[in-house]
Coordinates of N, CA and C in Angstrom, one line a residue:
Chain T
X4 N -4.1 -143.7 104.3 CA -3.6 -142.7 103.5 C -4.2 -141.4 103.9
X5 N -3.6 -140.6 104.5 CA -4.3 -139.0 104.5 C -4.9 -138.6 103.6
X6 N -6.1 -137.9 103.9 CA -6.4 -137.0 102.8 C -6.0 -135.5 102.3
X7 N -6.2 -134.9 101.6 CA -5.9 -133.4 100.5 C -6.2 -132.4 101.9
X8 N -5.3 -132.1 102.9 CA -5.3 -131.0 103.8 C -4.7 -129.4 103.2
X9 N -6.2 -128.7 103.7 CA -5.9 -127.7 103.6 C -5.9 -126.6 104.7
X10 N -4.9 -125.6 104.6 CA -5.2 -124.3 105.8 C -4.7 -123.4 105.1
X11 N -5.7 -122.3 105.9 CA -6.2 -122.4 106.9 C -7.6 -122.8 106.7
X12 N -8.7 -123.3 107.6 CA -10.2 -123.3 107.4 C -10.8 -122.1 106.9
X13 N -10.6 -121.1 107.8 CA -11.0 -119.9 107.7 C -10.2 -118.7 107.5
X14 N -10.6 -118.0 107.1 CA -9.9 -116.7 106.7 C -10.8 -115.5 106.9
X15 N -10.5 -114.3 107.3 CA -11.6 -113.0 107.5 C -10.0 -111.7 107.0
X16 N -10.6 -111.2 105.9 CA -9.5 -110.3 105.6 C -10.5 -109.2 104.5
X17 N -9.8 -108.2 104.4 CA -10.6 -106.7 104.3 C -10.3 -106.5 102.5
X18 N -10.7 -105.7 102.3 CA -10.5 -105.3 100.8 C -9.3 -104.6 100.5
X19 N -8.6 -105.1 99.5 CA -7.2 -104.4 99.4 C -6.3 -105.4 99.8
X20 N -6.6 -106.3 101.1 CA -4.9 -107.3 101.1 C -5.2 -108.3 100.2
X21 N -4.4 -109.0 100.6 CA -3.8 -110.5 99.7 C -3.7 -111.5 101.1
X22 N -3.9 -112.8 100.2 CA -3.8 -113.6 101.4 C -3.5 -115.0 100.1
X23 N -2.9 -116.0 100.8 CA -2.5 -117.0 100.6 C -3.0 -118.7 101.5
X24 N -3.6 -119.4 100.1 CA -4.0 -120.7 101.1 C -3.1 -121.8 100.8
X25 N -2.9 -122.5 101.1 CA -2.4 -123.5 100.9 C -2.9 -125.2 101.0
X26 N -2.2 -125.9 100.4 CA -2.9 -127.2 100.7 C -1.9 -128.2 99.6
X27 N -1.9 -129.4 100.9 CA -1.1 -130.9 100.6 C -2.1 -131.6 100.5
X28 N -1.7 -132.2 98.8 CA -2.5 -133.3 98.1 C -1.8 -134.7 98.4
X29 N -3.1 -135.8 98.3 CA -2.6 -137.0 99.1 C -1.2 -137.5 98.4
X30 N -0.6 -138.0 99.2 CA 1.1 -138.4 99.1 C 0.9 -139.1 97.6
X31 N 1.5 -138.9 96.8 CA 1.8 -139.5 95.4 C 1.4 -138.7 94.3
X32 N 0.1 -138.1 95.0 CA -0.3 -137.2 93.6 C 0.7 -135.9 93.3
X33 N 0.2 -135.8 92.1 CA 1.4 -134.3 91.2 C 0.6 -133.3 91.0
X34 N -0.9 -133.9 90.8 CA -1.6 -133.1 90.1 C -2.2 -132.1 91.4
X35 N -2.6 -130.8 91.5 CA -3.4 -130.2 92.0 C -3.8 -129.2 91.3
X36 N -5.3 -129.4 91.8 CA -6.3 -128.2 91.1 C -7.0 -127.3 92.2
X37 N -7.2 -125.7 91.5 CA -8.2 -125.0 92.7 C -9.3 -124.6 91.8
X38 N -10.3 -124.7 92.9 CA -11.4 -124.0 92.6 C -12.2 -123.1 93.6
X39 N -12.8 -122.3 93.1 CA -13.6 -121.4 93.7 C -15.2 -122.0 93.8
X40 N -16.0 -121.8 94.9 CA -17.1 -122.3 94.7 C -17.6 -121.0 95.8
X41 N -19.1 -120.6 95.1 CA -20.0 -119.6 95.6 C -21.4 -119.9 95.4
X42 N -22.3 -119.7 96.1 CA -23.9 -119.8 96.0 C -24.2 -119.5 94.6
X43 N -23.6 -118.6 94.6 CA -23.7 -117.9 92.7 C -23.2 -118.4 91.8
X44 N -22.2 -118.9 91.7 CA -21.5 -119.5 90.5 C -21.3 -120.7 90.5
X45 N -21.7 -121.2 91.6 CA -21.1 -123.0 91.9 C -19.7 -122.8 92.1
X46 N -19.4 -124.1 91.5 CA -18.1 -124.5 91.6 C -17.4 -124.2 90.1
X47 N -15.8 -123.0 90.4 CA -15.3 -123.0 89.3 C -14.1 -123.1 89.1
X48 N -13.4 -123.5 88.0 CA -12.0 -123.7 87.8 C -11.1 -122.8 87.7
X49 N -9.5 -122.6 88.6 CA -8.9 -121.8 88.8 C -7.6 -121.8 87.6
X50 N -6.8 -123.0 88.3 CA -5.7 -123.2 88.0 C -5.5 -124.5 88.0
X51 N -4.9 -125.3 87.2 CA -3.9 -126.5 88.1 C -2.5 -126.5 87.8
X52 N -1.8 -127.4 89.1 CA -0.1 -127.5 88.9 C -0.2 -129.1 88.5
X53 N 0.8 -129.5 87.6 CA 1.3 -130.7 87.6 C 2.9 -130.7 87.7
X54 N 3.4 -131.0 88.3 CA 5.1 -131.2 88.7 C 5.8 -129.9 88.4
X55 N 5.5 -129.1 89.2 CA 5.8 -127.5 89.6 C 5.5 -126.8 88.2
X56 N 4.8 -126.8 87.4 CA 4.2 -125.7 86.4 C 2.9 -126.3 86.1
X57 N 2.2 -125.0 86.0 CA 0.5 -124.8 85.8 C 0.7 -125.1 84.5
X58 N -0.4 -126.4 84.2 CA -0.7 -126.9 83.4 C -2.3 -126.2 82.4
X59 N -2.8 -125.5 83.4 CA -4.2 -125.2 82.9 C -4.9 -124.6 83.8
X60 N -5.3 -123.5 83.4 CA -6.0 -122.2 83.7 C -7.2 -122.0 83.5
X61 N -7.8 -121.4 84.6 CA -9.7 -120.9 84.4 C -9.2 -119.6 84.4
X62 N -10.5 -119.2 84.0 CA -10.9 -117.8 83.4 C -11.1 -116.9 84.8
X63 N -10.0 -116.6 85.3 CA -10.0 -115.7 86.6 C -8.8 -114.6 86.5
X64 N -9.4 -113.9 87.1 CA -8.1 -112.3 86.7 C -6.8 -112.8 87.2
X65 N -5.8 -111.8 87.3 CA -4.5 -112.5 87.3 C -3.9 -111.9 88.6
X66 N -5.0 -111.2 89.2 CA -4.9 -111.1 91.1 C -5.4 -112.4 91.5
X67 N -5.4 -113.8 90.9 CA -5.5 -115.7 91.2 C -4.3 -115.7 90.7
X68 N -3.2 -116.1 91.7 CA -2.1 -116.6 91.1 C -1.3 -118.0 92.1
X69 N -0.9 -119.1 91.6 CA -0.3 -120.1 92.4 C 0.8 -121.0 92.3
X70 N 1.1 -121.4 92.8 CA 2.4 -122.6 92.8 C 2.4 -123.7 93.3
X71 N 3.3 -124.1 92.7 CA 3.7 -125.5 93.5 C 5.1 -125.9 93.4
X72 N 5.1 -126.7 94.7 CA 6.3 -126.8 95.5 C 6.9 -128.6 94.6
X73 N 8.0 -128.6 95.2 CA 8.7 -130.2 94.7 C 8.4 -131.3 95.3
X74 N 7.7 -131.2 96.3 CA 6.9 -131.8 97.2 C 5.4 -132.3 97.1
X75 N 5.2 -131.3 95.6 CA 3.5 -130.8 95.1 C 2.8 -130.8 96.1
X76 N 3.2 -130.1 97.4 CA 2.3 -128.7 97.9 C 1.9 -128.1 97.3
X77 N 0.7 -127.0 97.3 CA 0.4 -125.8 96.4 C 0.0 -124.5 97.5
X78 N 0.0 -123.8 96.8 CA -0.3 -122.4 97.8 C -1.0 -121.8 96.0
X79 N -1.7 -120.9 97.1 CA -2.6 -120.1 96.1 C -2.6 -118.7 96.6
X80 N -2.7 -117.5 96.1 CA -2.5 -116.0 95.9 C -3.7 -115.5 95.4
X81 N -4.2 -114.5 96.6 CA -5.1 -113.6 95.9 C -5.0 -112.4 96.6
X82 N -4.2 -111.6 94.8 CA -3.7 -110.3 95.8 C -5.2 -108.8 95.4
X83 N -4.8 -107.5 96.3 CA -6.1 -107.2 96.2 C -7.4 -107.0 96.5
X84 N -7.7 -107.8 97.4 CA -9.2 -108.7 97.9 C -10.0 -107.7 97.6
X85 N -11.4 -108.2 96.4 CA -12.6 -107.5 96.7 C -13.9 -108.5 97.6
X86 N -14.5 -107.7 97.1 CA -15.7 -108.1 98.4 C -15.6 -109.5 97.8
X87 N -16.2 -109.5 96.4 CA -16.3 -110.5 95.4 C -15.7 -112.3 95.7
X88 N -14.4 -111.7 96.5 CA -13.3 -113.1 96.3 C -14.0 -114.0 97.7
X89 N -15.2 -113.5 98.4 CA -15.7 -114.4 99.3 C -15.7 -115.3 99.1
X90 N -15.6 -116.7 99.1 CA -15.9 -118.2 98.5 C -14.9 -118.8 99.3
X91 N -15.7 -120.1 99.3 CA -15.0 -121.1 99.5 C -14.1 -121.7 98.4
X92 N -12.6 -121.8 98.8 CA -11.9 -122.4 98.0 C -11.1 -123.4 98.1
X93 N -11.4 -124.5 96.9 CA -11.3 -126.0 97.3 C -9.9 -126.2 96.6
X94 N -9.2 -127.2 97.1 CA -8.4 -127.8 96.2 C -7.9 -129.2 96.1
X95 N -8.2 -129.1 95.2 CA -8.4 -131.5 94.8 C -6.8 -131.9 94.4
X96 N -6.4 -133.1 95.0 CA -5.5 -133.4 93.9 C -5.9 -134.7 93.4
X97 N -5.2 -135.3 92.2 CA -5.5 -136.0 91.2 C -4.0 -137.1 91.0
X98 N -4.3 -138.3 90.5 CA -2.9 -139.0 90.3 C -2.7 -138.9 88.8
X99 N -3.9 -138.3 87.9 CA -4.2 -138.1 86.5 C -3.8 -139.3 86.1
X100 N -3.8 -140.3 86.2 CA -4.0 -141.3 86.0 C -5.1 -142.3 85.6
X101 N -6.7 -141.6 86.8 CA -7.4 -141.9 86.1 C -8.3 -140.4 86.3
X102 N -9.8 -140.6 86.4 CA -10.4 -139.2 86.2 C -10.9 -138.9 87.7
X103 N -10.4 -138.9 89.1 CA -10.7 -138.7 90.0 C -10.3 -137.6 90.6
X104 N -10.5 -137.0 90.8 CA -10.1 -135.5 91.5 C -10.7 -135.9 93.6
X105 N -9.8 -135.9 94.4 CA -10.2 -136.0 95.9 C -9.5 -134.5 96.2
X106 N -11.3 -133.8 96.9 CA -11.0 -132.7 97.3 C -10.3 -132.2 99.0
X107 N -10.1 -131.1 99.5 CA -9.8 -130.8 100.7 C -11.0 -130.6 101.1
X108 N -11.3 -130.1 102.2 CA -12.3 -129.7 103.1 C -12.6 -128.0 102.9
X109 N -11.3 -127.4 102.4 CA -11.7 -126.1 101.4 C -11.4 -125.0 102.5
X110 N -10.6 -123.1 102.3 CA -10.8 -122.8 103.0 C -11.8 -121.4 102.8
X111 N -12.7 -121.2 103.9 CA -13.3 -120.1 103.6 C -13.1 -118.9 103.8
X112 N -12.9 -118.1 102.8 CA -12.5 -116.8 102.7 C -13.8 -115.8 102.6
X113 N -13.8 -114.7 103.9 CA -14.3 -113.6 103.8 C -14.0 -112.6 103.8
X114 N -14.1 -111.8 103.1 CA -13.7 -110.5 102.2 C -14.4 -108.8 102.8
X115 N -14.3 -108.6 104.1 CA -15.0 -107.5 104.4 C -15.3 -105.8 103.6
Chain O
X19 N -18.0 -126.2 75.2 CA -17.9 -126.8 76.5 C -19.7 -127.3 76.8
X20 N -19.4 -128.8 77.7 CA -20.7 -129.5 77.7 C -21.5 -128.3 78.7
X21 N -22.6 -128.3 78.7 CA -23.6 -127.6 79.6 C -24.3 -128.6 80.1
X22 N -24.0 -128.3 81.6 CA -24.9 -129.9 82.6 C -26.1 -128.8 83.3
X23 N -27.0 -129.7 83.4 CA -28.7 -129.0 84.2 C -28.6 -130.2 85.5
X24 N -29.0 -129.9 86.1 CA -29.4 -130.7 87.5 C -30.7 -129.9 88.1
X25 N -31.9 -131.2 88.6 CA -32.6 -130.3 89.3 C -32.2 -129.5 90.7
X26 N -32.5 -128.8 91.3 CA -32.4 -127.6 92.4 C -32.5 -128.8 93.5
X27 N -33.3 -129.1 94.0 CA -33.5 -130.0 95.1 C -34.7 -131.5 94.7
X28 N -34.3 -132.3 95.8 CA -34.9 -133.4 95.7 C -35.6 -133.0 97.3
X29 N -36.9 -134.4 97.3 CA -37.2 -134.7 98.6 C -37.1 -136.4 99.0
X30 N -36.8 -136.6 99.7 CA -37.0 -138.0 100.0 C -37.2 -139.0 101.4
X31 N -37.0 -140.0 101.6 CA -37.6 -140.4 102.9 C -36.5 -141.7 102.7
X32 N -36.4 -142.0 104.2 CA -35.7 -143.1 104.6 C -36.0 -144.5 103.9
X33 N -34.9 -145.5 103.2 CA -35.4 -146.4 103.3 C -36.0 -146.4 101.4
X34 N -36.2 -145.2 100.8 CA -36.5 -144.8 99.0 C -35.2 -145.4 98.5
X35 N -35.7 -145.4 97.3 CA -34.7 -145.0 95.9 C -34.6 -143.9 95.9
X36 N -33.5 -143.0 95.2 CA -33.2 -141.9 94.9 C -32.9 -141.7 93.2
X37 N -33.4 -141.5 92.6 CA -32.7 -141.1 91.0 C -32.5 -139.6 90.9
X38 N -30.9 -139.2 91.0 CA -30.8 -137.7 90.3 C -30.3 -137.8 88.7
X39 N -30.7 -137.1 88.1 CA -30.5 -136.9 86.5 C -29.8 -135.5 86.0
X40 N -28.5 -135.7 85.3 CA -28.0 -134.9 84.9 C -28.1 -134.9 83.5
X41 N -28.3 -133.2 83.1 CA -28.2 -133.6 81.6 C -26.9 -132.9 81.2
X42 N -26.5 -133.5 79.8 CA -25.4 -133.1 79.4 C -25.2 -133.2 77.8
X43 N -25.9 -132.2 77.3 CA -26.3 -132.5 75.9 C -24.9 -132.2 74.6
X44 N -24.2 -131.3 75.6 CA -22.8 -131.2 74.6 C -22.0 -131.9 75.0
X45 N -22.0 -132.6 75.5 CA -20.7 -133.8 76.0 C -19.7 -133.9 74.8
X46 N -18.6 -134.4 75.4 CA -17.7 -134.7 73.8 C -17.2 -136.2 74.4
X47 N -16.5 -136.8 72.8 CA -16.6 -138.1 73.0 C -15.3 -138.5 74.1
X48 N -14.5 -137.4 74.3 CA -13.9 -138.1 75.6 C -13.7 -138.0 77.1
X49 N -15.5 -137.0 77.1 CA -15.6 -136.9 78.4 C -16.2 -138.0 79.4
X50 N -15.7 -138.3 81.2 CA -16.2 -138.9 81.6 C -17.6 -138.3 82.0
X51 N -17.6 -139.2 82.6 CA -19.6 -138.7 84.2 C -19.1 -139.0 85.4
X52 N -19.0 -137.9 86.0 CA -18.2 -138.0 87.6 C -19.4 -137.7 88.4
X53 N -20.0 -138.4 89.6 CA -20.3 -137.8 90.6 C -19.9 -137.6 91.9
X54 N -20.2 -136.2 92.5 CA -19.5 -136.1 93.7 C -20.7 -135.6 94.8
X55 N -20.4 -135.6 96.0 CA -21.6 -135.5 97.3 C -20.2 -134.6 98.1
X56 N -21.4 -133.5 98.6 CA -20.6 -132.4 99.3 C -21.8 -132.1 100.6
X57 N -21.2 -132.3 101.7 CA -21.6 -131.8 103.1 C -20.9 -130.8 103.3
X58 N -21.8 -129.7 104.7 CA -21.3 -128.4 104.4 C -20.2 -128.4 105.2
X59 N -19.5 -127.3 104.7 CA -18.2 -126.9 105.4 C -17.1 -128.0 104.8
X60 N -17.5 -128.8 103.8 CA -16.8 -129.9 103.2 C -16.4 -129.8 101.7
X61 N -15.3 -130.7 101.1 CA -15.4 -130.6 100.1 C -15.9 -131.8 99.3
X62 N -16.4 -131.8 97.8 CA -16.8 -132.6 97.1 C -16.1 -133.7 97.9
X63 N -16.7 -135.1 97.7 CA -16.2 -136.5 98.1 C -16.8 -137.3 96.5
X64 N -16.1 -137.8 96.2 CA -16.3 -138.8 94.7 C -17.2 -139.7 95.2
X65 N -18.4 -140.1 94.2 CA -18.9 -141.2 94.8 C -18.7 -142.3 93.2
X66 N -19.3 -141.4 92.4 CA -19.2 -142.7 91.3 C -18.6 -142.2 90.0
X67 N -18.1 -143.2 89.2 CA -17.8 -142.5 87.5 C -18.1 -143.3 86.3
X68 N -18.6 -143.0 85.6 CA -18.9 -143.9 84.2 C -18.5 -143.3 82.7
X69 N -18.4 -144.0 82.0 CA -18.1 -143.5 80.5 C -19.6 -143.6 79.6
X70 N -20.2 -145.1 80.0 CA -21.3 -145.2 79.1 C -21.7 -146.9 79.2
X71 N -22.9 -147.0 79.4 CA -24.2 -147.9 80.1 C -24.2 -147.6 81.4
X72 N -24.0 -148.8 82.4 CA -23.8 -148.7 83.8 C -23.0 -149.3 84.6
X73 N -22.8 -148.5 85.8 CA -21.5 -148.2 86.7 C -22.5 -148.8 88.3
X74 N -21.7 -149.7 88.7 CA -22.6 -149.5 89.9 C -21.1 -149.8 91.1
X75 N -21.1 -149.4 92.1 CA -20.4 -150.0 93.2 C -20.6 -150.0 94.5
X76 N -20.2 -149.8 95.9 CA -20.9 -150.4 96.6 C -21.9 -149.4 97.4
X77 N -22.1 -148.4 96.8 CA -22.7 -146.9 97.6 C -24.1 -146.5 96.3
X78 N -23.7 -146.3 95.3 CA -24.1 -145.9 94.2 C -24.4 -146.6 92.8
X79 N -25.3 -146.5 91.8 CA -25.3 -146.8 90.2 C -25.2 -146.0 89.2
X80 N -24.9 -145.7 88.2 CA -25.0 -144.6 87.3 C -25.6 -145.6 86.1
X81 N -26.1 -144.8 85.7 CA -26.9 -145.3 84.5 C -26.5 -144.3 83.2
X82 N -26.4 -144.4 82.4 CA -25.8 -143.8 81.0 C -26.0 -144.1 79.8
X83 N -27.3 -143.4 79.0 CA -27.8 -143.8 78.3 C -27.2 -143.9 76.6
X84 N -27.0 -144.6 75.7 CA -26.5 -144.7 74.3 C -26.0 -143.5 73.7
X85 N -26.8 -142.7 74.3 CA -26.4 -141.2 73.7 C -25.4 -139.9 74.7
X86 N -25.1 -140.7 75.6 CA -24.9 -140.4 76.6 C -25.3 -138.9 76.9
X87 N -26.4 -138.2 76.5 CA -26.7 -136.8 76.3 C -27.0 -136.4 78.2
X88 N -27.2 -138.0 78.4 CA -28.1 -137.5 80.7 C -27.3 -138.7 81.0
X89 N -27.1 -138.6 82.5 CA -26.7 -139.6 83.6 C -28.0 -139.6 84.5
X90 N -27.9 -140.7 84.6 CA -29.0 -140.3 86.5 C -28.1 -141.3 87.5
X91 N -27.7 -140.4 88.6 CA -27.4 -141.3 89.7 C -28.5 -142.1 90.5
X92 N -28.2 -143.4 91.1 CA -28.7 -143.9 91.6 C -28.8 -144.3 93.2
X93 N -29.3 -143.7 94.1 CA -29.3 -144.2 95.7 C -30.1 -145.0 96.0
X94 N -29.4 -145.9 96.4 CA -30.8 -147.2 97.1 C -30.5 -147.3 98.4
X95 N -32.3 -147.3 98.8 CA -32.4 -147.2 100.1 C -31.5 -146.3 100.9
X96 N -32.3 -144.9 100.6 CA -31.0 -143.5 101.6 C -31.2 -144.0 102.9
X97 N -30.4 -142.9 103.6 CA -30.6 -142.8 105.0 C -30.6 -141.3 105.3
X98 N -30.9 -141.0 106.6 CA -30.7 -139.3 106.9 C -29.6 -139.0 106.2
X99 N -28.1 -139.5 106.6 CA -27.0 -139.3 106.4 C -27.0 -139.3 104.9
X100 N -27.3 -139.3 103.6 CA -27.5 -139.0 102.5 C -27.7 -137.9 102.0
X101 N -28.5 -137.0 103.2 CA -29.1 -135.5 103.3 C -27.5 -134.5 102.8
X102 N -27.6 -134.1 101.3 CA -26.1 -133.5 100.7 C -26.8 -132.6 99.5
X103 N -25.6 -132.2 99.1 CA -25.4 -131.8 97.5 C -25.1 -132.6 96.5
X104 N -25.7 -132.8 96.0 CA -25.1 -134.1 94.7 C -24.6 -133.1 92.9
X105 N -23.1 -132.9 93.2 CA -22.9 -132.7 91.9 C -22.7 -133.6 90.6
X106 N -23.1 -133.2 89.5 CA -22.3 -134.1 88.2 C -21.4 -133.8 87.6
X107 N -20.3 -133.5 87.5 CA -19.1 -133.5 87.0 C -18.9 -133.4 85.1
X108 N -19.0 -133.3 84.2 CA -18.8 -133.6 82.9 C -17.3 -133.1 81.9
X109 N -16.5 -134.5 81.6 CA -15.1 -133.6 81.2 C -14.0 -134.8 81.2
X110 N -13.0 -134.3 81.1 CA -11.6 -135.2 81.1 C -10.9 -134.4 81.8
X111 N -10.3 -134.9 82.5 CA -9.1 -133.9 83.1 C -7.7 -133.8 81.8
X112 N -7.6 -134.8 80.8 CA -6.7 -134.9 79.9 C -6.8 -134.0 78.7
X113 N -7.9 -133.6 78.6 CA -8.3 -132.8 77.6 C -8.8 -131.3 78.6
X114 N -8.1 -131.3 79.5 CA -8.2 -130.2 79.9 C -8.8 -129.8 80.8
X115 N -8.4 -129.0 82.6 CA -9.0 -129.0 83.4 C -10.3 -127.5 83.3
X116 N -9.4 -126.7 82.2 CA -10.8 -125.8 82.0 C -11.5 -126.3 81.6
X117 N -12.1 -127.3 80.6 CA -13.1 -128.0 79.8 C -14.1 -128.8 81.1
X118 N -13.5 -129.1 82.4 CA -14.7 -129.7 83.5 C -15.6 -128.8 83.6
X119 N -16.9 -129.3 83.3 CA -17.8 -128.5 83.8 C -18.9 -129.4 85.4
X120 N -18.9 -128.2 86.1 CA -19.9 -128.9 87.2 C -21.2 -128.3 87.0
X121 N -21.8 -129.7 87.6 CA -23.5 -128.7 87.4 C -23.7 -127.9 88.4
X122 N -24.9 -127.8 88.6 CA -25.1 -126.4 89.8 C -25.4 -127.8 90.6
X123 N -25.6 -128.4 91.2 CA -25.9 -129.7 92.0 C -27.6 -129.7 92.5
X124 N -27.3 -130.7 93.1 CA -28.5 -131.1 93.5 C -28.5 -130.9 95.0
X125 N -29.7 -130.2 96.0 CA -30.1 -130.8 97.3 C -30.7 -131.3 97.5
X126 N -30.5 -132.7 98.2 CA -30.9 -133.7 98.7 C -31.3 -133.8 100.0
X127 N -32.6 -133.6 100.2 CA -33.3 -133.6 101.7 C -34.1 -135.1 102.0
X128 N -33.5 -136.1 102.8 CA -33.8 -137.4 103.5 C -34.6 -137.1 104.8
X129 N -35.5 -137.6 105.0 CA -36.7 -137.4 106.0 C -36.7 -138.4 106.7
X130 N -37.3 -138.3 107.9 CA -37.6 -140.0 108.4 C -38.8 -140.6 108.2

């Protein structure tokens, strides 16, 4: 069974654009979640989709915005870029079924 | 929301036991104990989960005390390849993906 792929790996983009990541959670799951993780803050909660509407939201401005597809693909939005949005960002999916979250390999975004 | 502590880093040697200890003094009664191991450029990988006493399977043990206030994971006999981040997880995904809290993790340095 594949696992939670995400792209791009890397990302290098300037302050002021927007950029979009994406990522396919393993075949069956509905659930996907993002998070942000930084040396500073750890790991934190963005958003999640379950069966194309976000079910639940972290405490992040509303330049974090995302979706999901019928497919439960997700793509994630972050318009704006400050330096700030550097981090690696992960995204798990889940069969919510039980309490497992299997993450991607994450993509990292640098914010010049 | 629970507040987890983990210590900063461990040291250890080939061939040890390992105990990392999470604490988790606000826990609510229907959160699990997730742990996950993150290599870099990687995302979290699940290793174990418990609700309350102990969880063992074929990598890992969790121990979980009556009051469930701490977890301590358990490694027997590491290897180099053990050398990670060890987070603890505290939460339900049912009761809400903002309610997960992760600890700041643990570094785990394996020696020969």
């Amino acid at each position: 069974k594949a696992g939670v792929t995400q792209t791009p790996r890397y990302l290098i983009k300037t302050r002021g654009q927007q950029v979009t990541l994406s990522c396919s959670p393993i075949s069956g799951h509905r659930s996907v979640s993002w998070y942000q993780q930084t040396p500073g803050q750890g790991l934190q909660f963005l958003f999640e989709y379950f069966s194309e509407t976000q079910r639940n939201k972290g405490n992040f401005p509303g330049r974090f915005s995302g979706r999901q597809f019928s497919n439960s693909r997700s793509e994630m939005n972050v318009s704006t870029l400050e330096l700030g949005d550097s981090a690696l960002y992960l995204c798990a999916s889940s069969s919510r079924t039980d309490e497992k979250l299997f993450f991607g390999s994450g993509t990292q975004l640098s914010v010049l | 929301l629970a507040k987890t502590t983990q210590p900063i880093s461990m040291d250890s040697y080939e061939g040890q036991e390992v105990n990392i200890t999470c604490s988790h003094n606000n826990i609510a009664t229907n959160d699990y104990i997730t742990w996950y191991q993150q290599f870099p450029s990687q995302g979290p990988r699940f290793i174990i989960q418990g609700y309350k006493t102990k969880v063992t399977n074929e990598v890992a043990s969790l121990f979980i005390p009556a009051d469930r206030k701490s977890s301590t994971l358990s490694l027997p006999r590491v290897s180099l390849s053990d050398t990670a981040v060890y987070y603890c997880l505290v939460g339900a995904m049912n009761t809400g993906f903002q309610k997960l809290v992760f600890g700041t993790g643990t570094r785990l340095l394996v020696s020969p």
